[in-house]
Amino acid sequence: MKARLAASAVLVALLVGGTTGCTFLTPQATSHMYDASDGIGTTLGDIRVNNALLVTEDGQNASLLINLDNTSAFGVQVSIQYENTQKQKVNESIYVNGDSVAHVGGPDATKLVLSGIDAPAGSLFPVFLQYGDVTGKQLYLPVLAPNGEYAGLEPTATPTP
């Protein structure tokens, strides 16, 4: 009887150790930074770039969706540069107040359209972000179709007079 009880206790200890002990060997996913959305992110000095992506219907004009989180007390002008199909560098900019987040491209946010590009849905499109004298970074933004949560965020045609 004692042997059976001891064997049961050992078996329970092995099962508990085997099923919970694996967490000592595996890395914690919560300790790794990753982009938990469709867009990508990076850090430029005091600016955290979050969920940057493009939404397009025709592949020639795309809405930029991006969140710029300024962690400094001072406002900055973030430059966004891209190359159009004519091989011309196009510069756009977004002002971000100190200690705040600039939301661009959402339903109730400022709109920024990249025009004259070749970026069909499913591709990656290069943009260069920089501000002040902080070294800039080139990002390859995912280009998405205006489906699901991105429906209605694509650029709309400008009415002609």
mmCIF file of C-alpha atoms in Angstrom:
data_model
loop_
_atom_site.group_PDB
_atom_site.id
_atom_site.type_symbol
_atom_site.label_atom_id
_atom_site.label_comp_id
_atom_site.label_asym_id
_atom_site.label_seq_id
_atom_site.Cartn_x
_atom_site.Cartn_y
_atom_site.Cartn_z
ATOM 1 C CA MET A 1 0.000 0.000 0.000
ATOM 2 C CA LYS A 2 2.836 2.375 0.872
ATOM 3 C CA ALA A 3 4.591 1.591 -2.414
ATOM 4 C CA ARG A 4 1.437 2.332 -4.407
ATOM 5 C CA LEU A 5 0.933 5.623 -2.536
ATOM 6 C CA ALA A 6 4.577 6.588 -3.062
ATOM 7 C CA ALA A 7 4.365 5.700 -6.780
ATOM 8 C CA SER A 8 1.206 7.814 -7.135
ATOM 9 C CA ALA A 9 2.881 10.756 -5.402
ATOM 10 C CA VAL A 10 5.933 10.473 -7.684
ATOM 11 C CA LEU A 11 3.688 10.270 -10.768
ATOM 12 C CA VAL A 12 1.733 13.371 -9.696
ATOM 13 C CA ALA A 13 4.978 15.249 -9.014
ATOM 14 C CA LEU A 14 6.345 14.302 -12.450
ATOM 15 C CA LEU A 15 3.121 15.350 -14.187
ATOM 16 C CA VAL A 16 2.982 18.683 -12.374
ATOM 17 C CA GLY A 17 6.676 19.333 -12.985
ATOM 18 C CA GLY A 18 6.450 18.248 -16.614
ATOM 19 C CA THR A 19 3.453 20.371 -17.473
ATOM 20 C CA THR A 20 4.452 23.512 -15.602
ATOM 21 C CA GLY A 21 8.211 23.221 -15.764
ATOM 22 C CA CYS A 22 8.306 23.860 -19.500
ATOM 23 C CA THR A 23 7.806 27.571 -18.836
ATOM 24 C CA PHE A 24 11.299 27.683 -17.398
ATOM 25 C CA LEU A 25 12.721 26.602 -20.747
ATOM 26 C CA THR A 26 10.609 28.585 -23.211
ATOM 27 C CA PRO A 27 11.051 32.301 -23.882
ATOM 28 C CA GLN A 28 8.324 34.677 -22.754
ATOM 29 C CA ALA A 29 6.457 36.152 -25.708
ATOM 30 C CA THR A 30 5.476 39.172 -23.628
ATOM 31 C CA SER A 31 9.105 40.196 -23.202
ATOM 32 C CA HIS A 32 9.638 40.615 -26.967
ATOM 33 C CA MET A 33 8.536 43.787 -28.752
ATOM 34 C CA TYR A 34 6.583 43.117 -31.932
ATOM 35 C CA ASP A 35 4.004 44.816 -34.125
ATOM 36 C CA ALA A 36 0.691 43.397 -32.980
ATOM 37 C CA SER A 37 -1.281 44.812 -35.881
ATOM 38 C CA ASP A 38 -1.291 45.022 -39.664
ATOM 39 C CA GLY A 39 1.107 47.967 -39.744
ATOM 40 C CA ILE A 40 4.714 48.275 -38.693
ATOM 41 C CA GLY A 41 6.506 50.426 -36.152
ATOM 42 C CA THR A 42 9.875 51.830 -35.210
ATOM 43 C CA THR A 43 11.427 54.504 -33.020
ATOM 44 C CA LEU A 44 12.979 57.754 -34.254
ATOM 45 C CA GLY A 45 14.569 59.541 -31.312
ATOM 46 C CA ASP A 46 11.622 60.671 -29.151
ATOM 47 C CA ILE A 47 9.023 59.624 -31.725
ATOM 48 C CA ARG A 48 7.479 56.161 -31.637
ATOM 49 C CA VAL A 49 5.980 55.192 -34.985
ATOM 50 C CA ASN A 50 3.065 52.784 -34.538
ATOM 51 C CA ASN A 51 0.861 50.831 -36.949
ATOM 52 C CA ALA A 52 2.146 52.489 -40.140
ATOM 53 C CA LEU A 53 0.514 51.177 -43.314
ATOM 54 C CA LEU A 54 -1.057 52.243 -46.610
ATOM 55 C CA VAL A 55 -4.620 51.641 -47.836
ATOM 56 C CA THR A 56 -5.282 51.731 -51.573
ATOM 57 C CA GLU A 57 -7.927 50.663 -54.021
ATOM 58 C CA ASP A 58 -6.156 51.454 -57.298
ATOM 59 C CA GLY A 59 -2.474 51.068 -56.325
ATOM 60 C CA GLN A 60 -1.722 54.606 -57.545
ATOM 61 C CA ASN A 61 -3.003 56.667 -54.614
ATOM 62 C CA ALA A 62 -2.850 55.442 -51.034
ATOM 63 C CA SER A 63 -3.937 56.760 -47.655
ATOM 64 C CA LEU A 64 -1.232 56.698 -45.017
ATOM 65 C CA LEU A 65 -2.406 55.364 -41.665
ATOM 66 C CA ILE A 66 0.102 56.055 -38.914
ATOM 67 C CA ASN A 67 0.293 56.989 -35.237
ATOM 68 C CA LEU A 68 3.216 59.155 -34.163
ATOM 69 C CA ASP A 69 3.776 59.206 -30.395
ATOM 70 C CA ASN A 70 5.972 62.109 -29.272
ATOM 71 C CA THR A 71 7.454 61.313 -25.855
ATOM 72 C CA SER A 72 9.339 64.607 -25.555
ATOM 73 C CA ALA A 73 7.969 67.873 -24.180
ATOM 74 C CA PHE A 74 8.603 69.675 -27.472
ATOM 75 C CA GLY A 75 6.626 69.564 -30.700
ATOM 76 C CA VAL A 76 8.348 68.242 -33.828
ATOM 77 C CA GLN A 77 7.731 68.237 -37.575
ATOM 78 C CA VAL A 78 8.077 64.673 -38.892
ATOM 79 C CA SER A 79 9.042 64.474 -42.568
ATOM 80 C CA ILE A 80 7.687 61.633 -44.692
ATOM 81 C CA GLN A 81 9.450 61.146 -48.006
ATOM 82 C CA TYR A 82 8.615 58.762 -50.831
ATOM 83 C CA GLU A 83 9.331 58.365 -54.529
ATOM 84 C CA ASN A 84 6.501 58.554 -57.075
ATOM 85 C CA THR A 85 6.307 56.722 -60.406
ATOM 86 C CA GLN A 86 8.065 59.685 -62.091
ATOM 87 C CA LYS A 87 11.103 58.993 -59.832
ATOM 88 C CA GLN A 88 10.524 62.311 -58.035
ATOM 89 C CA LYS A 89 11.022 62.538 -54.288
ATOM 90 C CA VAL A 90 7.850 63.785 -52.613
ATOM 91 C CA ASN A 91 7.995 65.318 -49.125
ATOM 92 C CA GLU A 92 5.038 65.439 -46.763
ATOM 93 C CA SER A 93 5.112 66.398 -43.104
ATOM 94 C CA ILE A 94 3.111 65.906 -39.941
ATOM 95 C CA TYR A 95 3.417 68.106 -36.854
ATOM 96 C CA VAL A 96 3.307 66.247 -33.535
ATOM 97 C CA ASN A 97 2.793 68.258 -30.340
ATOM 98 C CA GLY A 98 4.927 67.492 -27.305
ATOM 99 C CA ASP A 99 3.766 64.622 -25.083
ATOM 100 C CA SER A 100 1.010 63.659 -27.501
ATOM 101 C CA VAL A 101 0.064 61.319 -30.313
ATOM 102 C CA ALA A 102 -0.730 62.374 -33.876
ATOM 103 C CA HIS A 103 -3.256 60.041 -35.502
ATOM 104 C CA VAL A 104 -3.220 60.160 -39.303
ATOM 105 C CA GLY A 105 -5.556 58.417 -41.727
ATOM 106 C CA GLY A 106 -8.263 57.143 -39.400
ATOM 107 C CA PRO A 107 -11.979 57.900 -39.774
ATOM 108 C CA ASP A 108 -11.827 61.149 -37.777
ATOM 109 C CA ALA A 109 -8.132 61.918 -38.252
ATOM 110 C CA THR A 110 -6.021 64.075 -40.544
ATOM 111 C CA LYS A 111 -5.687 62.559 -44.020
ATOM 112 C CA LEU A 112 -2.404 62.165 -45.891
ATOM 113 C CA VAL A 113 -2.515 60.692 -49.406
ATOM 114 C CA LEU A 114 0.550 59.402 -51.235
ATOM 115 C CA SER A 115 -0.156 60.129 -54.913
ATOM 116 C CA GLY A 116 1.350 58.864 -58.135
ATOM 117 C CA ILE A 117 2.788 55.690 -56.653
ATOM 118 C CA ASP A 118 2.994 52.080 -57.781
ATOM 119 C CA ALA A 119 1.819 50.152 -54.731
ATOM 120 C CA PRO A 120 -0.834 47.500 -55.312
ATOM 121 C CA ALA A 121 -2.497 45.906 -52.301
ATOM 122 C CA GLY A 122 -0.329 43.119 -50.936
ATOM 123 C CA SER A 123 2.963 44.856 -51.665
ATOM 124 C CA LEU A 124 5.412 46.788 -49.493
ATOM 125 C CA PHE A 125 6.060 50.459 -50.234
ATOM 126 C CA PRO A 126 9.223 52.290 -49.067
ATOM 127 C CA VAL A 127 8.898 55.565 -47.161
ATOM 128 C CA PHE A 128 11.583 57.498 -45.295
ATOM 129 C CA LEU A 129 10.722 59.158 -41.959
ATOM 130 C CA GLN A 130 12.882 61.763 -40.230
ATOM 131 C CA TYR A 131 12.645 64.849 -38.007
ATOM 132 C CA GLY A 132 15.075 67.538 -36.861
ATOM 133 C CA ASP A 133 18.639 66.273 -36.788
ATOM 134 C CA VAL A 134 17.598 62.759 -35.737
ATOM 135 C CA THR A 135 18.774 60.066 -38.144
ATOM 136 C CA GLY A 136 15.837 58.958 -40.267
ATOM 137 C CA LYS A 137 14.708 55.447 -41.138
ATOM 138 C CA GLN A 138 13.347 53.829 -44.247
ATOM 139 C CA LEU A 139 10.287 51.695 -43.620
ATOM 140 C CA TYR A 140 8.610 49.276 -45.992
ATOM 141 C CA LEU A 141 4.934 49.845 -45.296
ATOM 142 C CA PRO A 142 2.430 47.074 -45.959
ATOM 143 C CA VAL A 143 -0.154 48.078 -48.565
ATOM 144 C CA LEU A 144 -3.679 46.868 -47.812
ATOM 145 C CA ALA A 145 -6.943 46.832 -49.735
ATOM 146 C CA PRO A 146 -9.860 48.812 -48.255
ATOM 147 C CA ASN A 147 -11.530 45.755 -46.728
ATOM 148 C CA GLY A 148 -12.752 44.968 -43.233
ATOM 149 C CA GLU A 149 -11.660 47.537 -40.681
ATOM 150 C CA TYR A 150 -9.937 49.542 -43.442
ATOM 151 C CA ALA A 151 -13.073 49.966 -45.576
ATOM 152 C CA GLY A 152 -13.697 53.639 -46.297
ATOM 153 C CA LEU A 153 -10.131 54.696 -45.468
ATOM 154 C CA GLU A 154 -8.865 54.615 -49.061
ATOM 155 C CA PRO A 155 -8.331 57.948 -50.845
ATOM 156 C CA THR A 156 -11.420 59.418 -52.437
ATOM 157 C CA ALA A 157 -11.420 61.042 -55.844
ATOM 158 C CA THR A 158 -11.149 64.817 -55.836
ATOM 159 C CA PRO A 159 -14.113 66.372 -57.644
ATOM 160 C CA THR A 160 -13.140 68.282 -60.781
ATOM 161 C CA PRO A 161 -14.716 71.695 -61.420
#
